[in-house]
Coordinates of C-alpha atoms in Angstrom, one line a residue:
Chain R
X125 CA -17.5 -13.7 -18.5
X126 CA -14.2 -16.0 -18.3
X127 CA -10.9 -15.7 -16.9
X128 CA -9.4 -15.9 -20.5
X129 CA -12.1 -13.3 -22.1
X130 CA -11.4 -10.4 -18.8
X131 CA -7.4 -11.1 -19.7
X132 CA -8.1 -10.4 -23.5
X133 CA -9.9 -7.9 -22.7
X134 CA -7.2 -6.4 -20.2
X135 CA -4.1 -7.1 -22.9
X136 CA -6.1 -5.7 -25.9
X137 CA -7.3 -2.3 -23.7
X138 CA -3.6 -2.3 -21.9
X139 CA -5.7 -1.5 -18.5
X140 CA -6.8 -2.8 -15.7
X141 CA -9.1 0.5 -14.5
X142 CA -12.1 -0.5 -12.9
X143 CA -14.2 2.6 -12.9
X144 CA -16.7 2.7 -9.8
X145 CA -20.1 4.1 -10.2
X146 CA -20.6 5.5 -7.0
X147 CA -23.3 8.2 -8.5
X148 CA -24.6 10.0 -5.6
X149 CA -27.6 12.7 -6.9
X150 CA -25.8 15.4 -4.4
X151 CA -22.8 15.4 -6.5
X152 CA -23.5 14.9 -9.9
X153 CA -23.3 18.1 -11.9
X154 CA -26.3 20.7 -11.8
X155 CA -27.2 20.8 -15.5
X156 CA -27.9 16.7 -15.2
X157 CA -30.1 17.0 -12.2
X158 CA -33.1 18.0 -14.7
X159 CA -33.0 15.1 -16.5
X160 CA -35.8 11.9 -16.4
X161 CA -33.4 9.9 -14.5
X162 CA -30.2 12.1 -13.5
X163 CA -28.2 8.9 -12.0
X164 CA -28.7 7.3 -15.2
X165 CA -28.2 9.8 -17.5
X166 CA -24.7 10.6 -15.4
X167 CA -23.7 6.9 -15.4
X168 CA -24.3 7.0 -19.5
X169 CA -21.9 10.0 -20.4
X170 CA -18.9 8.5 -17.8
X171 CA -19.7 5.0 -19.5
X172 CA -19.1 6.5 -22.9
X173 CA -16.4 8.8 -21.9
X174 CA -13.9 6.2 -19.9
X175 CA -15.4 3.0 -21.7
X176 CA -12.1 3.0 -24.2
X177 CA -9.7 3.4 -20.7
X178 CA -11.5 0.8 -18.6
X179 CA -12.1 -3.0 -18.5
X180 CA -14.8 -3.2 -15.4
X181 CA -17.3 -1.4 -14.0
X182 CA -18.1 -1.3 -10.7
X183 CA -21.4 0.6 -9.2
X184 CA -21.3 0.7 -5.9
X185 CA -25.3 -0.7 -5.2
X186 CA -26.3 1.6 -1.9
X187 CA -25.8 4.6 -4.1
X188 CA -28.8 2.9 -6.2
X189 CA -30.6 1.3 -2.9
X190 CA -30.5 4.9 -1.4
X191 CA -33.2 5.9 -3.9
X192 CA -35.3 2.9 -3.5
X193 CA -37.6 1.5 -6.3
X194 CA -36.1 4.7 -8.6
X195 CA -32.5 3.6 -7.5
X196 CA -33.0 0.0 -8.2
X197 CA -34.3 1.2 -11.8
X198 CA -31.4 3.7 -12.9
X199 CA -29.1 0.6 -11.5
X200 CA -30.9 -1.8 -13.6
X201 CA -30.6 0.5 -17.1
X202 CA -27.0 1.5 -16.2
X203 CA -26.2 -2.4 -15.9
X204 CA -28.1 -2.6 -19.7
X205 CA -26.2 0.2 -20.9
X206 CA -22.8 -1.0 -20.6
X207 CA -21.0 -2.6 -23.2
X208 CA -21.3 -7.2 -23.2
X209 CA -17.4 -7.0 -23.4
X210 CA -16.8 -4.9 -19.9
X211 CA -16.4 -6.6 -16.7
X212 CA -19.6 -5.6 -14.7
X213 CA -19.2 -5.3 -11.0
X214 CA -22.1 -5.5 -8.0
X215 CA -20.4 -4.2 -5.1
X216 CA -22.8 -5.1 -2.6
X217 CA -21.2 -7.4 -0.1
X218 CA -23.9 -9.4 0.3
X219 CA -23.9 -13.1 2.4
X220 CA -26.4 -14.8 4.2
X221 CA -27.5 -18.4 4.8
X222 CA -28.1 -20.6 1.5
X223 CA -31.7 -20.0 0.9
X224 CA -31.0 -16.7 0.6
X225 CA -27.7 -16.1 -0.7
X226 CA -29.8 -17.9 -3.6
X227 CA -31.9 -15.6 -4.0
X228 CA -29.1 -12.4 -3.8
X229 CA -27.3 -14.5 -6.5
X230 CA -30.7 -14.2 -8.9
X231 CA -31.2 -10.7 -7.8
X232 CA -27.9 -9.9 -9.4
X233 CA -26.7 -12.7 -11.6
X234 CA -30.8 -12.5 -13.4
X235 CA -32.6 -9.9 -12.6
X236 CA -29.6 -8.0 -13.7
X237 CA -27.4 -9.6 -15.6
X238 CA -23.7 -8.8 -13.2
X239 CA -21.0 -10.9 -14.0
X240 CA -20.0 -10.5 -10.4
X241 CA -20.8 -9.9 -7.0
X242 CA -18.3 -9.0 -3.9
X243 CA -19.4 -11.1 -1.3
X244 CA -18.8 -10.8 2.3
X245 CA -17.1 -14.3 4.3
X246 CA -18.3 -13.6 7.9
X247 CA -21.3 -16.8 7.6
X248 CA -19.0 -19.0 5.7
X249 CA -19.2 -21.6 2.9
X250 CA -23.0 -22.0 2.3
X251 CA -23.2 -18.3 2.8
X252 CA -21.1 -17.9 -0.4
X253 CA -21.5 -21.5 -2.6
X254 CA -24.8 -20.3 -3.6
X255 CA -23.2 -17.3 -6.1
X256 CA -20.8 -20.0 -7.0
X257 CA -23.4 -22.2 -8.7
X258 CA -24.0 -19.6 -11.9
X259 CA -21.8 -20.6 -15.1
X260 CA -19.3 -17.3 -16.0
X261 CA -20.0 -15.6 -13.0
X262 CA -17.7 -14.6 -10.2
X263 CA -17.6 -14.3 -6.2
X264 CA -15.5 -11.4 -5.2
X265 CA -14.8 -12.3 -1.3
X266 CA -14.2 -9.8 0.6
X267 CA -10.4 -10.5 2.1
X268 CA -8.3 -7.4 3.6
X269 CA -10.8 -3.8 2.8
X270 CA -9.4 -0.6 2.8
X271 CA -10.6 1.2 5.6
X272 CA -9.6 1.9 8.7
X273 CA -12.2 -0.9 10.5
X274 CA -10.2 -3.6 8.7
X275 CA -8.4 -3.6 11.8
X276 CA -10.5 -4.3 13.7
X277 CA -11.4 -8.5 13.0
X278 CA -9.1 -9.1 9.8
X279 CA -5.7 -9.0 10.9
X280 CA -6.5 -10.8 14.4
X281 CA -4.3 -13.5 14.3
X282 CA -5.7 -17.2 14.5
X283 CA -4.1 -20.7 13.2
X284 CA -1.1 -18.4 13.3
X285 CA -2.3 -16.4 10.7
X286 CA -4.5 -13.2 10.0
X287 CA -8.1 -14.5 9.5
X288 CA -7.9 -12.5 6.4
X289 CA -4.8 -15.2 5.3
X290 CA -7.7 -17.6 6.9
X291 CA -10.5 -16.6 4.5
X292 CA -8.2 -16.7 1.4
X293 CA -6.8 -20.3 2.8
X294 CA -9.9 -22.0 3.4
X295 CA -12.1 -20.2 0.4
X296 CA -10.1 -22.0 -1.7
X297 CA -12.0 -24.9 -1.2
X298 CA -15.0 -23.1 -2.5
X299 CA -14.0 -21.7 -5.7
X300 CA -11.2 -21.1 -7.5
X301 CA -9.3 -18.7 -9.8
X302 CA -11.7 -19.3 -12.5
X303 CA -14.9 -18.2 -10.6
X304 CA -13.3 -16.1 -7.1
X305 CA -11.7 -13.2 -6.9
X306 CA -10.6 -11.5 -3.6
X307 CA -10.8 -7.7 -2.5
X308 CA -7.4 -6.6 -1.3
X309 CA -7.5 -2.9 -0.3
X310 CA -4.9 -0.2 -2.0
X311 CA -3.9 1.1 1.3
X312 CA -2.8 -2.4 2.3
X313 CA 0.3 -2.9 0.0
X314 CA 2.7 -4.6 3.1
X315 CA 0.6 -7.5 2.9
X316 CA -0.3 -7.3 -1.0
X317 CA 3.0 -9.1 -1.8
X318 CA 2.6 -11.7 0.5
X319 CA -1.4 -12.2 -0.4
X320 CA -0.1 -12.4 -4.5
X321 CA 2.7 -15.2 -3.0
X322 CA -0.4 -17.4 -1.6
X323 CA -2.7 -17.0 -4.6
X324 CA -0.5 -16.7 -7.2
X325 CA -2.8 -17.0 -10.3
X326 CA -6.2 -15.1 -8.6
X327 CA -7.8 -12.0 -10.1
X328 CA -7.7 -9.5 -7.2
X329 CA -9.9 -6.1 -7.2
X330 CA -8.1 -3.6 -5.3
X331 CA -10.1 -0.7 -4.3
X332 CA -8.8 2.4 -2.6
X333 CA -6.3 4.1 -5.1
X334 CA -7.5 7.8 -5.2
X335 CA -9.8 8.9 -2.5
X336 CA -8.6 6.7 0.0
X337 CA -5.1 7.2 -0.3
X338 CA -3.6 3.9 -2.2
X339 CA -0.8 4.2 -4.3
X340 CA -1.5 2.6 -7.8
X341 CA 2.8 1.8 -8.2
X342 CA 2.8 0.1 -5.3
X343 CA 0.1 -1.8 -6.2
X344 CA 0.9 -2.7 -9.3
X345 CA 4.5 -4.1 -8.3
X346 CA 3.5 -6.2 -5.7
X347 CA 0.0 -7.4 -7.3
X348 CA 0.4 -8.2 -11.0
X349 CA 0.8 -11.9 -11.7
X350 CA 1.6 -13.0 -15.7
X351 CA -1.6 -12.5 -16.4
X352 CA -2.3 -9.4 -15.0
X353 CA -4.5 -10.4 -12.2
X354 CA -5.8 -7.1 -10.9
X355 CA -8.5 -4.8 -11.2
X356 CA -8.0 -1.0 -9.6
X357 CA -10.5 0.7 -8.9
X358 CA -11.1 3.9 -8.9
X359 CA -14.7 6.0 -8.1
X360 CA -14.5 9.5 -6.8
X361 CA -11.1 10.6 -9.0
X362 CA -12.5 9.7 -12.1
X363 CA -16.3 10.3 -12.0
X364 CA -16.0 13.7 -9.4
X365 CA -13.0 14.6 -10.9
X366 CA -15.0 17.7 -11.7
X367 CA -18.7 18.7 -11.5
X368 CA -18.7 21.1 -14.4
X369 CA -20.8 20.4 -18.1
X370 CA -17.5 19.1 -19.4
X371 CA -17.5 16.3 -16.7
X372 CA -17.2 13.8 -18.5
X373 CA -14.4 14.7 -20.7
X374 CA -12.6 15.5 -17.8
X375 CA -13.2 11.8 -16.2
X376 CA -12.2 10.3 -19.8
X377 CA -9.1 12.8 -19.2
X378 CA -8.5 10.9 -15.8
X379 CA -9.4 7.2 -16.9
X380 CA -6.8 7.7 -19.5
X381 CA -4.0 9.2 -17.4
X382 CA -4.7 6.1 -15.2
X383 CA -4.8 3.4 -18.5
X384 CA -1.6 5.1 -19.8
X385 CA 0.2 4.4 -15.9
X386 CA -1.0 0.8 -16.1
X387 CA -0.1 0.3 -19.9
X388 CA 3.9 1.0 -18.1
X389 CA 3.5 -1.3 -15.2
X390 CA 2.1 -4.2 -17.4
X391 CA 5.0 -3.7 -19.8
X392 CA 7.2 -3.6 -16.7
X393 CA 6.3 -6.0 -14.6
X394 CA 3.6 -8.6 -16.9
Chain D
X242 CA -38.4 2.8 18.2
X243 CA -36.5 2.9 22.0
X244 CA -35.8 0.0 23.9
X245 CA -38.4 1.2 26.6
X246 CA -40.9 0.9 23.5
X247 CA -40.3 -2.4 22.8
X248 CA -40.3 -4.4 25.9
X249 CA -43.7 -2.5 26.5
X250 CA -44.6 -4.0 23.4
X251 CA -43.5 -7.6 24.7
X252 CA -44.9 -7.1 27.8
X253 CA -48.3 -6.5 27.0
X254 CA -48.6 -8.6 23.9
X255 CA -46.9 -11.5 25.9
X256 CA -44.7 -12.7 23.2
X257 CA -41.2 -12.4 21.5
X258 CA -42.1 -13.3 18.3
X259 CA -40.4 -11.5 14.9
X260 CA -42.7 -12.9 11.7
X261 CA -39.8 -13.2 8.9
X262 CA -41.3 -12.1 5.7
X263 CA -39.4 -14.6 3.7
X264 CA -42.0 -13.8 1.0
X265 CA -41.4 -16.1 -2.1
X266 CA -43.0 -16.0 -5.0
X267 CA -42.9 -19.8 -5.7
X268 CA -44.3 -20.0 -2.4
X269 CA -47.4 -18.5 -2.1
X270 CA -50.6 -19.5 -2.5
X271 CA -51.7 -19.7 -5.9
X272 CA -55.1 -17.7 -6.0
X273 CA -52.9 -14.4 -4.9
X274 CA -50.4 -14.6 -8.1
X275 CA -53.1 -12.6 -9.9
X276 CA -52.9 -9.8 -7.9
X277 CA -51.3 -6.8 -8.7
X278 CA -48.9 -6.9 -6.3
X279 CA -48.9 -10.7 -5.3
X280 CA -45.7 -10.5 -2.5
X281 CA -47.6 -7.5 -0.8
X282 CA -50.8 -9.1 -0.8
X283 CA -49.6 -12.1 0.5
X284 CA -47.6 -9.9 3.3
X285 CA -50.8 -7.9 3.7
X286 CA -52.7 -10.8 4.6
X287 CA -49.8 -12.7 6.7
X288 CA -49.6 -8.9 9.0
X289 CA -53.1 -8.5 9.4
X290 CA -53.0 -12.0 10.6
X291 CA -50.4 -12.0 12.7
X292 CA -50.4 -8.4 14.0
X293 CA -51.9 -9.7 17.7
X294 CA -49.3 -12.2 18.1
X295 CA -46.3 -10.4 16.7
X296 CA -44.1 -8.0 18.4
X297 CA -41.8 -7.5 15.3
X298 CA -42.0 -8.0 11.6
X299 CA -38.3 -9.3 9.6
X300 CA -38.4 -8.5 5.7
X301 CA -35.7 -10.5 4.7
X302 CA -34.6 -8.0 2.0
X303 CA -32.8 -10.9 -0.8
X304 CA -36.1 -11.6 -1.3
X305 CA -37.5 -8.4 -2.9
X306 CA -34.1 -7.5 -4.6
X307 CA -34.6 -10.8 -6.4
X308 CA -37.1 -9.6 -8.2
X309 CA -35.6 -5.7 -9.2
X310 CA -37.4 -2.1 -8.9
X311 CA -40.6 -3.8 -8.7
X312 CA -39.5 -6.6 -5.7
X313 CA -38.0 -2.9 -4.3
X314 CA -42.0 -1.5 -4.6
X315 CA -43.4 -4.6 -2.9
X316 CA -40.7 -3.5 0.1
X317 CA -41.9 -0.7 0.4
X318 CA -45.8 -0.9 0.4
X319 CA -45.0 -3.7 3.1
X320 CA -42.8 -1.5 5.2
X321 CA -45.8 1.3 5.1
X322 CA -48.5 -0.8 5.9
X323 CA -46.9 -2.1 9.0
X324 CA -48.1 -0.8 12.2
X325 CA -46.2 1.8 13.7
X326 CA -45.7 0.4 17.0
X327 CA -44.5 -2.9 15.4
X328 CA -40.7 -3.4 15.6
X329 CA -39.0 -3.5 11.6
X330 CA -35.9 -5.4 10.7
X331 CA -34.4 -5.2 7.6
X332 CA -32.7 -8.5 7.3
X333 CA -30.0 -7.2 4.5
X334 CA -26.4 -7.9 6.2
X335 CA -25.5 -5.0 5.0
X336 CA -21.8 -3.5 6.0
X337 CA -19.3 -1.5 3.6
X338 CA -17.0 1.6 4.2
X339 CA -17.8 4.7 5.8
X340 CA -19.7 7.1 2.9
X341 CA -21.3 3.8 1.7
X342 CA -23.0 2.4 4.8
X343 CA -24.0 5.7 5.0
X344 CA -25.9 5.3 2.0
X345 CA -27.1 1.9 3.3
X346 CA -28.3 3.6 6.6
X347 CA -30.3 6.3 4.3
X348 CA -31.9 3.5 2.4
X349 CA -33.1 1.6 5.2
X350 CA -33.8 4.2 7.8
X351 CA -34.7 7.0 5.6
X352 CA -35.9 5.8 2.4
X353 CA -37.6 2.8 4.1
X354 CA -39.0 3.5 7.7
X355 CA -37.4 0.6 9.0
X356 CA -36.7 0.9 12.4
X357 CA -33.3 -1.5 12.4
X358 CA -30.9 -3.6 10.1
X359 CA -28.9 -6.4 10.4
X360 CA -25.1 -5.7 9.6
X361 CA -22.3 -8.0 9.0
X362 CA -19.5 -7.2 11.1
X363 CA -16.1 -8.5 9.1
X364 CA -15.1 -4.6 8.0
X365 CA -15.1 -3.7 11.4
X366 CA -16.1 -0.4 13.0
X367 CA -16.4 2.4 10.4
X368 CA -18.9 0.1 9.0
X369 CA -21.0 0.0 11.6
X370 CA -20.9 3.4 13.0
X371 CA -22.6 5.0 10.0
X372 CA -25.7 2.9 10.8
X373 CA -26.0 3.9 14.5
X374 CA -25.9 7.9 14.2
X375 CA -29.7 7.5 13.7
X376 CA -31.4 8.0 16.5
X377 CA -33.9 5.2 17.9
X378 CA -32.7 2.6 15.1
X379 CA -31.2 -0.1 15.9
X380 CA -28.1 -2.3 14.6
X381 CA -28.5 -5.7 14.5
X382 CA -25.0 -7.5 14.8
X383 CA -24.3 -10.8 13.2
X384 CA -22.7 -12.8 15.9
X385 CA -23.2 -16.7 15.7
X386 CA -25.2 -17.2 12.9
X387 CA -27.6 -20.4 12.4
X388 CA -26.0 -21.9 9.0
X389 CA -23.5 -24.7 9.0
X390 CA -21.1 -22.7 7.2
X391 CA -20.7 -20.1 10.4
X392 CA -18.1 -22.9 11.3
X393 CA -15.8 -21.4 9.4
X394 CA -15.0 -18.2 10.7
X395 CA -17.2 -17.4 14.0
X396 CA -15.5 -19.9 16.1
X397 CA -12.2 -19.2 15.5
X398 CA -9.9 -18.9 18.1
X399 CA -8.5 -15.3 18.5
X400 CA -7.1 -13.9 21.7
X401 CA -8.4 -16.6 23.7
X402 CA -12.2 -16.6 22.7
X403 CA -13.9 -17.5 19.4
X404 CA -14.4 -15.0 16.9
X405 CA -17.9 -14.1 17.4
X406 CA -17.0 -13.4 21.3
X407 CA -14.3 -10.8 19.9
X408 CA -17.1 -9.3 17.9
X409 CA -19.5 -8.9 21.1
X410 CA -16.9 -7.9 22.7
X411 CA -15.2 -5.1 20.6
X412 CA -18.7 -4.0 19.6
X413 CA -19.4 -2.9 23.0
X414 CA -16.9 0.4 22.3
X415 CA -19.9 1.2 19.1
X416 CA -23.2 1.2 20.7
X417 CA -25.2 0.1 23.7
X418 CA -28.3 -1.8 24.6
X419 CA -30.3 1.2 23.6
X420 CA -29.0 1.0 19.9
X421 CA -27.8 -2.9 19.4
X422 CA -28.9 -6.2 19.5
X423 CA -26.8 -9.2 18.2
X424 CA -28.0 -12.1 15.8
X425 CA -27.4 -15.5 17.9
X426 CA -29.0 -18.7 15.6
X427 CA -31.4 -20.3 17.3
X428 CA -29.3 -23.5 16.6
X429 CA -26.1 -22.7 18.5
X430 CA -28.2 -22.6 22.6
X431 CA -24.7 -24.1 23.8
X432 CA -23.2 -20.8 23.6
X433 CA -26.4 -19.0 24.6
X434 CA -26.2 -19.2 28.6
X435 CA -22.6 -18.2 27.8
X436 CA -23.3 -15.0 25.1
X437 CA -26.2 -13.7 27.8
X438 CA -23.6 -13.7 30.6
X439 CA -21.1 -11.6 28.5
X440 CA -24.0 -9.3 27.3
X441 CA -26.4 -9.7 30.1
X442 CA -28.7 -6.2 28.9
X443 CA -28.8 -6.6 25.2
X444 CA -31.6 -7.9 22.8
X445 CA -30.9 -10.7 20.9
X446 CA -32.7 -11.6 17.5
X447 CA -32.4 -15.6 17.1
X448 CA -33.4 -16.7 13.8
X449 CA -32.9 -20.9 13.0
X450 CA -36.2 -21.8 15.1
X451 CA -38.4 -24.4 13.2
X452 CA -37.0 -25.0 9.7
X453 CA -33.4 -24.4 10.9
X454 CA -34.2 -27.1 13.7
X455 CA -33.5 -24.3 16.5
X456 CA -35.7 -25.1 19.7
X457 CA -38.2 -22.5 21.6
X458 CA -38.1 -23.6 24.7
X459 CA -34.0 -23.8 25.1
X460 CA -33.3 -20.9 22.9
X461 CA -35.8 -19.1 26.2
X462 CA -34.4 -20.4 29.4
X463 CA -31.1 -19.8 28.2
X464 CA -31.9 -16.2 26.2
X465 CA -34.2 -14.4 28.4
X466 CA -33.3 -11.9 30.6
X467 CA -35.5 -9.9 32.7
X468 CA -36.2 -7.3 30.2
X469 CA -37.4 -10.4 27.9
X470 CA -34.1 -9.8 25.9
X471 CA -35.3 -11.7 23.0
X472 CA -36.8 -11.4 19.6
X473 CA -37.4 -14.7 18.2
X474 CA -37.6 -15.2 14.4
X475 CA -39.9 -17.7 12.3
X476 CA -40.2 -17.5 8.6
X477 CA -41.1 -20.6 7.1
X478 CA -42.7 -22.1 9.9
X479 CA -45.3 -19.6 9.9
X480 CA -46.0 -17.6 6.8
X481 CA -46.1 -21.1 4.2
X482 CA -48.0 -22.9 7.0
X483 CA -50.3 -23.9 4.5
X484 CA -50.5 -22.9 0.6
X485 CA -54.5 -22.9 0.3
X486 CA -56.7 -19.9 0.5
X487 CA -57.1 -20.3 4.3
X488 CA -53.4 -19.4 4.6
X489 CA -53.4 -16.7 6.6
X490 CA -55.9 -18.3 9.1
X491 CA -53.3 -21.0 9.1
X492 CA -50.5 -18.7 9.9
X493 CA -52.1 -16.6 12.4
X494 CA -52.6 -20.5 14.3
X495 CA -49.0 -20.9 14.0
X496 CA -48.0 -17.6 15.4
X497 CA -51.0 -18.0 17.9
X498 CA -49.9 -20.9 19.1
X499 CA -45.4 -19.6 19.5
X500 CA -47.1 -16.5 21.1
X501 CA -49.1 -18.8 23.9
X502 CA -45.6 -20.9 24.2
X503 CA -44.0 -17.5 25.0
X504 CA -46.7 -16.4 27.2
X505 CA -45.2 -19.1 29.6
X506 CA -41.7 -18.5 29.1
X507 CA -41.8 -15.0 30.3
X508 CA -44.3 -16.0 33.0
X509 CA -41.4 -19.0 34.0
X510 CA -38.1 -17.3 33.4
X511 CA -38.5 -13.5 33.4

């Protein structure tokens, strides 16, 4: 998919929800757990219930893994199920050396047919060029994460900068905003206006509203760029929002609450 | 598997070596692609082999993905049919936040009875932590990888030291020797004296010898402790030795012949 068809897509929807399918079989609603394939068949009624509130789709590939050759099957007809004009999401922050970072980019870019994967920058250029090779497709490097280990390595200071600053300077020689996006963390909104100032016309996918305690105003002030230039994400409130046989009317309840914030804040600040 | 277990293993089998099942489809011989299962049998034939040189086998997981739910099967028949008292990596570089390395964990240690993983360190702590509440599994850091692009990042200077020395360092606080080893390219022995000083107990997987140009012989004096310290990683080099029918007498030459090269290492500097 291209920049201009995700912004069409984002403009004509008035969202930018990413919806993350982070199905786990020990929390999906009782009356599914019967079925042939209860991941997929729980992936299929949120798809259809949040699909008008939502641009991208995110599942979240240990869920999947977790379940081995079963897993990888339910991932593989939840990717075929969703709609050609959604943004589709592998969150699996992969990265190794070229030879295989080849063959991560066919596992997901042509086995199944993701338009993106997130992509972890610890090994460095060839560790990442390889996803960068595949027309319409995106890298989504990891940058600054939400959680509390981000601490740890990304905001150590080197060059006189954070290496997460670092990873978003020098991966710019890699990509750029046609084919990169970065993952910027909700919970990290002090440096989100200062991250939008350096890459001014990047998509970013911001994880970490909900659950993990990120404030979707904030991030939406300091992060949209003229042409939108985020995707929030969003799992466990939408898809858990309740375990019950109406569960998916009650995530299409959520999505829309959340697409009716963002339709403000792009007429506000887009 | 304990630590105890595995230098036994060494010991007695007088080698270091870790097999890297690299296994590639475009790769193997051609009378096996009418197998059933062609990437098993292959693996079958290269472990049976091998086995009596070996002291650890290295799925490197991209490889299987590539090819979906059925690339996921071929995994998993591998992982069962290797011998119990053989050390398994899974070579995924796997690392996310909290609930979802759990769900990495679960694939890898429960799912799969792998006995260790590589993990990519850039989301710090809570990444890791998940992985090591198994007992007798193993995390395999990446600290200096073998690729040209670990330039980038891992030598960075932060707080006086590169980055990958802030990573063995700061790791130290998340596991031990009886629960970590770090991933130290075969190709970067100029910082090996220095990394075994600094973690004089742990186990170090070093991938990069033979295709990546990494040499035996330094990689040893410089690696070994007395312990052995060491698992030593060929892919290439041994398992597409040669394409004909004879391959895996061809392989189990190769991995003879590493395995007698080893013999006087550890008879030398351990």
């Amino acid at each position: 998919m291209t920049k201009q068809e995700i912004i069409k897509q984002i403009f004509s929807k008035k969202s930018y929800l990413c919806v993350g399918l982070d199905t786990d079989i020990n929390k999906i609603p009782s009356h599914l757990k019967s079925a042939e394939d209860p991941i997929f068949e729980f992936n299929k009624q949120i798809i259809d219930a949040t699909y008008e509130y939502a641009v991208a789709y995110k599942p979240n590939i240990a869920f999947y893994e977790a379940h081995g050759p079963k897993g990888w099957e339910s991932l593989q007809k939840t990717i075929e199920y969703i709609p050609d004009d959604i943004f589709t999401i592998a969150d699996a922050k992969r990265g190794d050396i070229g030879n295989t970072s080849k063959m991560y980019a066919r596992a997901f870019f042509e086995q199944m047919n993701f338009d993106s994967i997130t992509v972890a920058p610890y090994m460095g250029s060839d560790s990442v060029e390889p996803f960068l090779e595949f027309e319409n497709k995106w890298v989504i490097l990891l940058a600054l994460t939400s959680n509390q280990g981000s601490k740890d390595f990304q905001y150590l200071k080197v060059n006189d900068q954070s290496l997460f600053e670092e990873v978003l300077q020098k991966s710019q020689d890699w990509g750029d905003s046609e084919n990169m996006m970065y993952v910027v963390g909700a919970t990290r909104t002090d440096q989100l206006e200062k991250i939008r100032k350096s890459i001014p016309n990047h998509f970013l996918l911001v994880p970490g509203v909900g659950a993990q305690g990120g404030n979707l105003s904030d991030v939406s002030e300091k992060g949209l760029n003229k042409d939108c230039g985020l995707l929030v994400n969003s799992s466990r409130g939408i898809i858990y929002a309740s375990d019950e046989k109406n569960f998916a009317q009650v995530a299409a309840q959520k999505a829309k609450s959340i697409q009716e914030e963002m339709e403000g804040y792009l007429a506000k600040w887009c």
